[in-house]
PDB file of C-alpha atoms and ligand atoms in Angstrom:
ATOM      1  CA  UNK U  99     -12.406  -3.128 -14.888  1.00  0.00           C
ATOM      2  CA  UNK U 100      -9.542  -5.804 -15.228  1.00  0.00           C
ATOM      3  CA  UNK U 101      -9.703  -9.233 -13.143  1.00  0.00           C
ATOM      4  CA  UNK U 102      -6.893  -8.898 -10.233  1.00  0.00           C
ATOM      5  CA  UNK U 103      -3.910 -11.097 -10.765  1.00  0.00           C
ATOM      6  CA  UNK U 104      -3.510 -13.983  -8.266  1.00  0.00           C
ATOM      7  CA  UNK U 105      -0.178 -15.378  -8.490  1.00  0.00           C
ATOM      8  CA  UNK U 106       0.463 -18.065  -5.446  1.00  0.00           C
ATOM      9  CA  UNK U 107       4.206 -18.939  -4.132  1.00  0.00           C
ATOM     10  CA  UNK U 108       5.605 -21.263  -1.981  1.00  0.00           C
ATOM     11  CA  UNK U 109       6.311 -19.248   1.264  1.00  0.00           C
ATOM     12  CA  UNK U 110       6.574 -15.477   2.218  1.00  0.00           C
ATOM     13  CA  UNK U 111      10.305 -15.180   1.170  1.00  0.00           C
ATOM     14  CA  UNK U 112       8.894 -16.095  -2.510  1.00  0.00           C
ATOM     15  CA  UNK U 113       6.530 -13.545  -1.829  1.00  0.00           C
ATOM     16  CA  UNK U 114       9.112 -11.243  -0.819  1.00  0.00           C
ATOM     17  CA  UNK U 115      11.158 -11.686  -3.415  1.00  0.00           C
ATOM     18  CA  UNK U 116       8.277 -11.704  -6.139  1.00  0.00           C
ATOM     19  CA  UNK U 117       7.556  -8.455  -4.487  1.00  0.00           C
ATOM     20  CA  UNK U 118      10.829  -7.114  -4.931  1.00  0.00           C
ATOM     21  CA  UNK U 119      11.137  -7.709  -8.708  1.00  0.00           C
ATOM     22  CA  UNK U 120       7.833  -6.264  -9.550  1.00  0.00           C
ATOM     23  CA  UNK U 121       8.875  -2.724  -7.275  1.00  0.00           C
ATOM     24  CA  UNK U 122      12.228  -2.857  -9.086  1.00  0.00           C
ATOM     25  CA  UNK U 123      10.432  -3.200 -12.430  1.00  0.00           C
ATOM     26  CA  UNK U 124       7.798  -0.421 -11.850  1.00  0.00           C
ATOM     27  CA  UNK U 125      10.459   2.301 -10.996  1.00  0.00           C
ATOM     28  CA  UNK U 126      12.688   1.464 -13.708  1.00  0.00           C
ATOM     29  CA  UNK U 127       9.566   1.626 -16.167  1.00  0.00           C
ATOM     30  CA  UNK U 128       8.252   4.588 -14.323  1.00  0.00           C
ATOM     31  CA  UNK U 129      11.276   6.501 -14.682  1.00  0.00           C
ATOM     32  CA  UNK U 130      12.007   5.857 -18.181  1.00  0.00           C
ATOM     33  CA  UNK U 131       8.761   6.530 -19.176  1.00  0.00           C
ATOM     34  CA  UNK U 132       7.896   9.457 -16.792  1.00  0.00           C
ATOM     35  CA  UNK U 133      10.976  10.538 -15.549  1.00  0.00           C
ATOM     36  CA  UNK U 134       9.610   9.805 -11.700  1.00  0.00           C
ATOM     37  CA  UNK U 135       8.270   6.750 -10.041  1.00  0.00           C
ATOM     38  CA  UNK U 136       5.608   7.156  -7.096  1.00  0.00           C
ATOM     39  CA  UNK U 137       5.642   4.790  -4.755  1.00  0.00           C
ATOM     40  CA  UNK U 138       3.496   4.067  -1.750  1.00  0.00           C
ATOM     41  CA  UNK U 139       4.591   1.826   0.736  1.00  0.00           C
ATOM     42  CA  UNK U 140       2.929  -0.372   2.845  1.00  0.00           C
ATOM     43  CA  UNK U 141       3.413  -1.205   7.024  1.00  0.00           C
ATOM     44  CA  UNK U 142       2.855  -3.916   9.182  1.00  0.00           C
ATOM     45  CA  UNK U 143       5.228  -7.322   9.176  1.00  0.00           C
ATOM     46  CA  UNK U 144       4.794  -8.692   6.045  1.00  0.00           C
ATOM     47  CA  UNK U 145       6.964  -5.531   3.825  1.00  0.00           C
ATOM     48  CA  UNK U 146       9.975  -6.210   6.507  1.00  0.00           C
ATOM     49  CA  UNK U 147      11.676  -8.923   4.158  1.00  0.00           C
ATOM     50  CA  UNK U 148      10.793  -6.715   1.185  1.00  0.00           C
ATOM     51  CA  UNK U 149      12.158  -3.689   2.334  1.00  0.00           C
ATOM     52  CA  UNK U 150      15.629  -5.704   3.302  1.00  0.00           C
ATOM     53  CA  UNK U 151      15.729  -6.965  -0.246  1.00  0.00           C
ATOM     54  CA  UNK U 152      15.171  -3.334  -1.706  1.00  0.00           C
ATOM     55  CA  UNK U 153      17.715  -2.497   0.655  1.00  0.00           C
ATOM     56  CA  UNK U 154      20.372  -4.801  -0.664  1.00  0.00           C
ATOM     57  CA  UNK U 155      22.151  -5.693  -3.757  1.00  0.00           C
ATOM     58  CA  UNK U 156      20.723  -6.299  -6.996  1.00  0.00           C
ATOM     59  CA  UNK U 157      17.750  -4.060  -6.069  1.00  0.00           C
ATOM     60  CA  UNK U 158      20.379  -1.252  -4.385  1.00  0.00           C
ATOM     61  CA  UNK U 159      21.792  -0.923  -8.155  1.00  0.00           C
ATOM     62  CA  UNK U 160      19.086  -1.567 -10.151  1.00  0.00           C
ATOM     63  CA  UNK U 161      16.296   0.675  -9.109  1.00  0.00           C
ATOM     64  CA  UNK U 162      16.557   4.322 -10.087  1.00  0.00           C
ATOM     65  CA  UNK U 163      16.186   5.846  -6.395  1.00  0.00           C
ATOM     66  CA  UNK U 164      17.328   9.310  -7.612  1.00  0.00           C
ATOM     67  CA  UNK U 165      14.113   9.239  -9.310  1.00  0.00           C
ATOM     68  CA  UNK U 166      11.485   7.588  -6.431  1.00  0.00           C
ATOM     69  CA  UNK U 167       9.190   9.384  -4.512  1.00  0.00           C
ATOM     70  CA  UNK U 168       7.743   7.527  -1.585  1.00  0.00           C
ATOM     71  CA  UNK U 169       4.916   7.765   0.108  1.00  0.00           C
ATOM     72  CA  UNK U 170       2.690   6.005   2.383  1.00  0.00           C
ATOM     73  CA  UNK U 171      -0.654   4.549   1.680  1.00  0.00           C
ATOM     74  CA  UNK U 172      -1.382   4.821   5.900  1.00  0.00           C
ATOM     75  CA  UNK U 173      -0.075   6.052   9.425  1.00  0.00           C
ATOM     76  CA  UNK U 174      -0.431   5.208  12.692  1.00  0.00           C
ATOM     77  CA  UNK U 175      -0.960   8.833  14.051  1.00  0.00           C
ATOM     78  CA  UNK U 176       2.548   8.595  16.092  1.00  0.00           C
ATOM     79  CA  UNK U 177       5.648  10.271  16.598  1.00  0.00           C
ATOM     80  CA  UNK U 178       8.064   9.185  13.387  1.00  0.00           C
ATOM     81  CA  UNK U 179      10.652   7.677  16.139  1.00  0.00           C
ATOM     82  CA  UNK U 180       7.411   5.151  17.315  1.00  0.00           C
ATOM     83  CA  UNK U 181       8.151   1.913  17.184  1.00  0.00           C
ATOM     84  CA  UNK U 182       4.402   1.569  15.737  1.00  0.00           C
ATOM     85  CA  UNK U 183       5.482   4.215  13.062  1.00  0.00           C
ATOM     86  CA  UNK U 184       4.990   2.672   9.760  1.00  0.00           C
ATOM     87  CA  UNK U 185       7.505   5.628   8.145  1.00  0.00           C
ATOM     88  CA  UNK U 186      10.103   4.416  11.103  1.00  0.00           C
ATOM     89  CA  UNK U 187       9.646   0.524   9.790  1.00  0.00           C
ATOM     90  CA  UNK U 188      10.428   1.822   6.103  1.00  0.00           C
ATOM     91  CA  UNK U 189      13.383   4.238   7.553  1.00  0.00           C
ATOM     92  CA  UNK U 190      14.790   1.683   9.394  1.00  0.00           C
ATOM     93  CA  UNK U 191      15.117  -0.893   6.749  1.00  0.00           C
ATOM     94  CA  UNK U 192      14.858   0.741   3.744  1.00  0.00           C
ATOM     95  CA  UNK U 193      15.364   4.409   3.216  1.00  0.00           C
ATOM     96  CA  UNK U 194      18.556   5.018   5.823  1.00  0.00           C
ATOM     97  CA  UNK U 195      20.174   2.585   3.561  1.00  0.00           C
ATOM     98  CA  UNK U 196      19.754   3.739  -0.052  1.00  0.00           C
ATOM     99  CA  UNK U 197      20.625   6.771  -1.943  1.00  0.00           C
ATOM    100  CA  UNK U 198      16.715   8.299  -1.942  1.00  0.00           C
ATOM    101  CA  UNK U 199      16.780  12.033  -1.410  1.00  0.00           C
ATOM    102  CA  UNK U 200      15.603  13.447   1.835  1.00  0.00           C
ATOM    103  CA  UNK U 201      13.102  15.838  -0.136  1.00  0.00           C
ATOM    104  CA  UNK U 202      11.767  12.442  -1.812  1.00  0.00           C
ATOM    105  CA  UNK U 203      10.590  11.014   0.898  1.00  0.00           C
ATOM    106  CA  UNK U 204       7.312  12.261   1.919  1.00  0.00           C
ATOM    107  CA  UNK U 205       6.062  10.856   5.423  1.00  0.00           C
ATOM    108  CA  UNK U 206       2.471  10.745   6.204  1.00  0.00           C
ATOM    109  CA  UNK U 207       2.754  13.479   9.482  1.00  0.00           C
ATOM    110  CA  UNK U 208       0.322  11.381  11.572  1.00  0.00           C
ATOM    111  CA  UNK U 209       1.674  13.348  14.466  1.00  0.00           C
ATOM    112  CA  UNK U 210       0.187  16.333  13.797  1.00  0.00           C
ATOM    113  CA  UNK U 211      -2.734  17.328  16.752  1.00  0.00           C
ATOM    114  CA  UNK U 212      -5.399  18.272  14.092  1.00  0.00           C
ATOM    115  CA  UNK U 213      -5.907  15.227  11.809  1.00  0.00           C
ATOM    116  CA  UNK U 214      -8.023  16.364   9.872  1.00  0.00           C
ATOM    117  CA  UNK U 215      -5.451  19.320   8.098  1.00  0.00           C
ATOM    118  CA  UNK U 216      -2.433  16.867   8.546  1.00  0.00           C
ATOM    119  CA  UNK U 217      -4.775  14.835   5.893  1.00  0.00           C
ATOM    120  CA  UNK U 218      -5.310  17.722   4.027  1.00  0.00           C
ATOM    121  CA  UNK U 219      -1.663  18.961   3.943  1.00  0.00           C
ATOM    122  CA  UNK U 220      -0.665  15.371   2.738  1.00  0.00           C
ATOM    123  CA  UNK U 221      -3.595  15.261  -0.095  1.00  0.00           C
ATOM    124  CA  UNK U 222      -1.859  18.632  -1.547  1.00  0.00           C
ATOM    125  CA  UNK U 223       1.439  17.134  -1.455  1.00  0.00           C
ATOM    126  CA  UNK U 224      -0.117  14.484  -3.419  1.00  0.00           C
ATOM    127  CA  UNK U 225      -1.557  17.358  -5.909  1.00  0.00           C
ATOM    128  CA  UNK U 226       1.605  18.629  -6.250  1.00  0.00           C
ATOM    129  CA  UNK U 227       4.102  15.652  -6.706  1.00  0.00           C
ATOM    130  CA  UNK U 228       2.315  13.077  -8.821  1.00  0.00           C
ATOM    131  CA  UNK U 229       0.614  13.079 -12.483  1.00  0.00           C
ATOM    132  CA  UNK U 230      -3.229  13.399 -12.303  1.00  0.00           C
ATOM    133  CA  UNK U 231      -5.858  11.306 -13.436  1.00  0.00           C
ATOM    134  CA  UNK U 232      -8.502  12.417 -16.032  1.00  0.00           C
ATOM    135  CA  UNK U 233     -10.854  12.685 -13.016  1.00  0.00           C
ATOM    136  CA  UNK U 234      -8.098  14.472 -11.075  1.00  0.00           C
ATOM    137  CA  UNK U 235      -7.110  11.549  -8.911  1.00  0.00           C
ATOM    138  CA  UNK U 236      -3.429  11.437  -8.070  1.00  0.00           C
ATOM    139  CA  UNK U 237      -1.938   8.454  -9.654  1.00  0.00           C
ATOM    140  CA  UNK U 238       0.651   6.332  -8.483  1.00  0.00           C
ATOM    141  CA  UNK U 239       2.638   4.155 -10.245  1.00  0.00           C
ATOM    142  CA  UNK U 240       2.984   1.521  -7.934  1.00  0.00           C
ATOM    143  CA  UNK U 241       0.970   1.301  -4.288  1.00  0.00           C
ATOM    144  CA  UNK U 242       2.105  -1.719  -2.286  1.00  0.00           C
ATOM    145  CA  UNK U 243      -0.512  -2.898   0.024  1.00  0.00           C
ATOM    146  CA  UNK U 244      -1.505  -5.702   3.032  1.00  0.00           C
ATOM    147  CA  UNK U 245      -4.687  -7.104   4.031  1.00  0.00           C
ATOM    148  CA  UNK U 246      -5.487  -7.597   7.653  1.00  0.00           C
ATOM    149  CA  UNK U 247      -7.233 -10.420   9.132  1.00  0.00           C
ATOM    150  CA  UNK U 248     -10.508  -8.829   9.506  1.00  0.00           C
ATOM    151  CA  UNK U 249      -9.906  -7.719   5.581  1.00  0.00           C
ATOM    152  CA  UNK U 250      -8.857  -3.990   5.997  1.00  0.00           C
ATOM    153  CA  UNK U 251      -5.959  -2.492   3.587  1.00  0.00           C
ATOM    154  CA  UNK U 252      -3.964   0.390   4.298  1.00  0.00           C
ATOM    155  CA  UNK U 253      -6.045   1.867   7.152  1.00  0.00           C
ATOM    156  CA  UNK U 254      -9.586   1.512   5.236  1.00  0.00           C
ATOM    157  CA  UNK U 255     -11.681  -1.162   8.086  1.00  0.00           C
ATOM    158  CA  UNK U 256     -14.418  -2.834   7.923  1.00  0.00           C
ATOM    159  CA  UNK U 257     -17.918  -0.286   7.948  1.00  0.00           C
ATOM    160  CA  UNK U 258     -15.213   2.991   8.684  1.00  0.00           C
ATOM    161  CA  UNK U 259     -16.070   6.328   7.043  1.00  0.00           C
ATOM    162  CA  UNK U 260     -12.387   6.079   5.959  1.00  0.00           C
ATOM    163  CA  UNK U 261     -13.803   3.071   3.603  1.00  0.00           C
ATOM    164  CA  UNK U 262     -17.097   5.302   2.544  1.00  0.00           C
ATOM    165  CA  UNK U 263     -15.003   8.469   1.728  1.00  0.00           C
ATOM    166  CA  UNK U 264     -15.057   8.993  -2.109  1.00  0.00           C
ATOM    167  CA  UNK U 265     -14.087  12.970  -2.251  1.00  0.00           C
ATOM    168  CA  UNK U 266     -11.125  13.688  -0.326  1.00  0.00           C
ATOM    169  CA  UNK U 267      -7.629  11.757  -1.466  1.00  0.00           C
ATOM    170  CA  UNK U 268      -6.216  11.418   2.077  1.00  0.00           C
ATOM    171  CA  UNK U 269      -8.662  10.814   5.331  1.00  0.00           C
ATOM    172  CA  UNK U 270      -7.674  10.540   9.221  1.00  0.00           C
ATOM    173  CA  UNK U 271      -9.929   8.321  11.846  1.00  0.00           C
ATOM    174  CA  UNK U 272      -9.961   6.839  15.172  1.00  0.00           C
ATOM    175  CA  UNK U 273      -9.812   2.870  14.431  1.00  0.00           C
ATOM    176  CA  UNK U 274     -11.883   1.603  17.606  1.00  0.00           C
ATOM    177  CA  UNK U 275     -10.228  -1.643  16.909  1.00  0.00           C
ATOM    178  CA  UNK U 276      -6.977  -0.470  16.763  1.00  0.00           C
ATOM    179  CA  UNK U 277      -7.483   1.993  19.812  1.00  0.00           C
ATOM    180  CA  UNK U 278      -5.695   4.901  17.346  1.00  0.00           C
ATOM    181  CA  UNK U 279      -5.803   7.343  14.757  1.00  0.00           C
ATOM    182  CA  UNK U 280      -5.128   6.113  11.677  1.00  0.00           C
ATOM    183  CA  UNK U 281      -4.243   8.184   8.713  1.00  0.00           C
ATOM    184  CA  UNK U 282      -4.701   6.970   5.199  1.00  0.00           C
ATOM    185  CA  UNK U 283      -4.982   7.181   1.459  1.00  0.00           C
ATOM    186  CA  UNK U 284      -8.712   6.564   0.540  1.00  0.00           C
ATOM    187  CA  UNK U 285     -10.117   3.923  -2.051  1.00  0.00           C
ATOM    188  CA  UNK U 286     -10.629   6.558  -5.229  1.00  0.00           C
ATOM    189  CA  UNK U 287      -6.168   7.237  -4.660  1.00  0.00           C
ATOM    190  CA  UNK U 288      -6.198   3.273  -4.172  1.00  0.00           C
ATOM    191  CA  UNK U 289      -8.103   2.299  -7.843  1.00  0.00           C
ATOM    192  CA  UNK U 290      -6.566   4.582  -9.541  1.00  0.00           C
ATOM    193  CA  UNK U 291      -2.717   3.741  -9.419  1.00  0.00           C
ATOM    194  CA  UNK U 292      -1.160   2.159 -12.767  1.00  0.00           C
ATOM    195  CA  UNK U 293      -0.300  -1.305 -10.341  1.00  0.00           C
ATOM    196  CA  UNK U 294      -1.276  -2.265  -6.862  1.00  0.00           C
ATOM    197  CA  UNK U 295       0.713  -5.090  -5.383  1.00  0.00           C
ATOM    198  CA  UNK U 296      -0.702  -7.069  -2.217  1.00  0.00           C
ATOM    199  CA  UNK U 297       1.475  -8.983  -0.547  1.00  0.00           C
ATOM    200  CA  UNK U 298       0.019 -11.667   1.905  1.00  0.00           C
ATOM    201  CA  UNK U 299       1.641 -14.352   3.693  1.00  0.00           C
ATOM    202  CA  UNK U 300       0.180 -16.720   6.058  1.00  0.00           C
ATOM    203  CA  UNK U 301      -3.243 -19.091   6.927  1.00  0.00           C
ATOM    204  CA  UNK U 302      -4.650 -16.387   9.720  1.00  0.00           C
ATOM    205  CA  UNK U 303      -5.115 -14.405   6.242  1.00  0.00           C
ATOM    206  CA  UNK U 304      -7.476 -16.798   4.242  1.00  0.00           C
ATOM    207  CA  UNK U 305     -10.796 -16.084   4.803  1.00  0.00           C
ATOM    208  CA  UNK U 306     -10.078 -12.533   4.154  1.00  0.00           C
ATOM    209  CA  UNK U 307      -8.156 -13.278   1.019  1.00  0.00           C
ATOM    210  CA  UNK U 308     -11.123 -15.414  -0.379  1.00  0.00           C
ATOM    211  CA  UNK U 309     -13.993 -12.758   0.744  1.00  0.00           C
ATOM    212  CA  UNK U 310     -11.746  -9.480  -1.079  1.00  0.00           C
ATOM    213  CA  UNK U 311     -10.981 -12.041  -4.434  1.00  0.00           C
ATOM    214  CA  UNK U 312     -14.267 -13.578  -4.314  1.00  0.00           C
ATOM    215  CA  UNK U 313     -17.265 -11.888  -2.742  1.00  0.00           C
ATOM    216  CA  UNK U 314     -18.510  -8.609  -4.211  1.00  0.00           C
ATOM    217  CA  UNK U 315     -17.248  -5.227  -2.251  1.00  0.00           C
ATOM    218  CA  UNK U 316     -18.973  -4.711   0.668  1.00  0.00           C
ATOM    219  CA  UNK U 317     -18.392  -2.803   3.894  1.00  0.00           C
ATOM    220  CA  UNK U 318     -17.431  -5.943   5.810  1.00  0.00           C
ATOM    221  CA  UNK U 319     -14.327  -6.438   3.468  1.00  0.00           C
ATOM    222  CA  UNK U 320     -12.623  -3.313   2.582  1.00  0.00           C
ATOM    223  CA  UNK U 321      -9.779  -4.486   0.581  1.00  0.00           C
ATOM    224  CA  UNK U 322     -12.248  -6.178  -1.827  1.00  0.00           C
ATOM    225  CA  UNK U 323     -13.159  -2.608  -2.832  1.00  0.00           C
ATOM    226  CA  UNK U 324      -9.583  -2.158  -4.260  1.00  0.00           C
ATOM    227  CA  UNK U 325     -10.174  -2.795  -8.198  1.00  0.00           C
ATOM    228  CA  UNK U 326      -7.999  -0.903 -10.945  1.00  0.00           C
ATOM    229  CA  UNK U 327     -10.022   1.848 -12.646  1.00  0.00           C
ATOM    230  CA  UNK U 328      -7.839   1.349 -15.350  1.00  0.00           C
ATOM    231  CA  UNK U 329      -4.681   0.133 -13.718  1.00  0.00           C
ATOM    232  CA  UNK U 330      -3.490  -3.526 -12.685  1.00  0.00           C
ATOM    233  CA  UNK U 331      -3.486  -5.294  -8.758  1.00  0.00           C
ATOM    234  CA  UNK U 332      -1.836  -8.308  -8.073  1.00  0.00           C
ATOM    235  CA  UNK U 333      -1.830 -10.359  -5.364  1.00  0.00           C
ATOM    236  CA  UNK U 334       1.062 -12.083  -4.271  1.00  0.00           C
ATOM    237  CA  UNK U 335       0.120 -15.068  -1.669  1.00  0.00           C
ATOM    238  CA  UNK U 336       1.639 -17.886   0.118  1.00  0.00           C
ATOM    239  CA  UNK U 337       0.174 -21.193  -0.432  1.00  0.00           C
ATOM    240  CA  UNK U 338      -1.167 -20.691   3.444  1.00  0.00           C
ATOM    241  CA  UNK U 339      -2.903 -17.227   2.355  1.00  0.00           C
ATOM    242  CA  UNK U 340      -4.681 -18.514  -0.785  1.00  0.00           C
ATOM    243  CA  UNK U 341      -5.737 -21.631   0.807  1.00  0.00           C
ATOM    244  CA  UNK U 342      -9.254 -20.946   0.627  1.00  0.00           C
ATOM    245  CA  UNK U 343      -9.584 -19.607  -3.148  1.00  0.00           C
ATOM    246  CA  UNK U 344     -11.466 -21.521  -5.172  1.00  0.00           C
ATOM    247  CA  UNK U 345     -11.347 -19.674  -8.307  1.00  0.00           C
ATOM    248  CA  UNK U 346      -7.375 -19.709  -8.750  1.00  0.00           C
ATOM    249  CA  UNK U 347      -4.952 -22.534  -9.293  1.00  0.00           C
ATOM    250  CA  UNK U 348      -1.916 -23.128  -8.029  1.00  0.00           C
ATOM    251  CA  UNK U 349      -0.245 -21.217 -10.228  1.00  0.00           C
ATOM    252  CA  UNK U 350      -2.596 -18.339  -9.004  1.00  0.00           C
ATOM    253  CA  UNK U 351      -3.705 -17.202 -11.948  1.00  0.00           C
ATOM    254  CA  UNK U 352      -6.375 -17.520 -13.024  1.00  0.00           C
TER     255      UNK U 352
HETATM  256  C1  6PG K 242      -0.694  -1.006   8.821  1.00  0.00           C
HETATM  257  C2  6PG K 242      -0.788  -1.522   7.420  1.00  0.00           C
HETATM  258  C3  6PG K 242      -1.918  -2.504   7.350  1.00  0.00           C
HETATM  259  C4  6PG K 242      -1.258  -3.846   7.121  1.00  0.00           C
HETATM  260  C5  6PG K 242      -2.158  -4.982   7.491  1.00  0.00           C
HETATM  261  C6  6PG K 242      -1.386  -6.308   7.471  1.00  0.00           C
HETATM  262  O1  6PG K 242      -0.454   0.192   9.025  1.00  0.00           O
HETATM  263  O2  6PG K 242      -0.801  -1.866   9.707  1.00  0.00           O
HETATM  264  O3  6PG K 242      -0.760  -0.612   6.474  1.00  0.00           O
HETATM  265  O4  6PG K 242      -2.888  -2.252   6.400  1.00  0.00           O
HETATM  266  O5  6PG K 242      -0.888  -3.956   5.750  1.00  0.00           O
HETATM  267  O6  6PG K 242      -2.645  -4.742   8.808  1.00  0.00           O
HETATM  268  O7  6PG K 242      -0.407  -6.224   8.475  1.00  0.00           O
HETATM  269  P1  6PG K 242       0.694  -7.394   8.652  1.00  0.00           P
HETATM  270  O8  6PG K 242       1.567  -7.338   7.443  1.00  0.00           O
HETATM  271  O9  6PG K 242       1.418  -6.996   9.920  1.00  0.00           O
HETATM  272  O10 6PG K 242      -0.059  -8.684   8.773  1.00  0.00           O
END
């Protein structure tokens, strides 16, 4: 299993824009090699700045959208119109404004009344539209990620069944702490993507930054679980996020 790469910038427009080369770089690779890219997307604030950038010129151009599928790696179990919606945050500012296909775009239906099949439904599309691993896994090519303060990714918290689930690609919970369903790729999808990026700006993000990079997995710290099986994740902080790493330089790697 590979070490995670750590690579530190100045503030989160660096990290934005670090983000936005790598994306760019995945699709173009994934569609000459493949013929597809698979892309998960992340929610929450910190994508905003990337998806504006992915939105705009050079990235407008340069990446293949004809041949991207996105997906989600979690939902907040709303309407898509919710201003909580993390496929409304992504429509907004990315996918109204580039030349994607509608049939491409494949949003996480966190609306649905019976989770549990909505998860189910979305697993099969999974099935369906990207390669498979050797263990059956689907695989993405690139799944971009955040880290909350209290260390969750994607919508995997802190001691959640979501975080224990090692069967089923695609789970749905009520997150007490967030006071709502949450829908959300599981950590077997997460490991076994050819890159994960993490993109983390910010000092409130720190301690959980040190404890996924530096303390072993644990239920307390659910994005420390996310390890390539065989793939590659990289973390791209802000000084303020990787202030409290003490195995990485500045340059972040280490
Ligand atoms: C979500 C995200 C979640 C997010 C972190 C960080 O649905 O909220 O998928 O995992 O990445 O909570 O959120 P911020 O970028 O807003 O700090």
């Amino acid at each position: 299993m590979r070490e995670p790469e750590v690579v530190v910038l100045p503030d989160s427009a660096a990290v934005a824009a670090e983000a936005a080369a790598r994306t760019a770089d995945v699709c173009g690779r994934a569609a000459a090699s493949r013929g597809a890219c698979a892309l998960a997307l992340s929610g929450g604030e910190t994508p905003k700045p990337l998806y504006a950038l992915l939105a705009a010129e050079p990235y407008r151009s340069r990446i293949p959208w004809g041949r991207v599928e996105v997906f989600w790696g979690d939902e907040r179990c709303v309407p898509p119109d919710d201003p909580r919606s993390n496929y409304r945050l992504a429509h907004d500012l990315l996918l109204s404004k580039v030349p994607l296909p509608a049939g491409q775009i494949h949003r996480m239906p966190g609306d649905t009344r019976d989770h549990a099949a909505a998860a189910n439904a979305y697993a099969e599309t999974l099935r369906r539209r990207l390669p498979a691993t050797a263990d059956g896994w689907p695989r993405f090519d690139l799944i971009l990620l955040g880290i909350g303060d209290n260390a969750h990714t994607a919508s995997l918290f802190p001691r959640s069944a979501a975080l224990r689930e090692r069967a089923r690609a695609v789970v749905a919970e009520y997150v007490e702490s967030a006071k709502m369903w949450r829908m959300t790729l599981t950590v077997p999808v997460l490991t076994h993507a050819v890159e994960v990026v993490f993109m983390v700006s910010g000092a409130a993000k720190a301690p959980a930054v040190r404890a996924a990079l530096e303390e072993p997995p644990n239920d307390e710290v659910p994005a420390a679980f996310i390890r390539p099986a065989d793939g590659r994740v990289t973390w791209l902080l802000d000084s303020a996020a990787a202030a409290d790493l003490t195995r990485y330089g500045r340059s972040g790697r280490a």
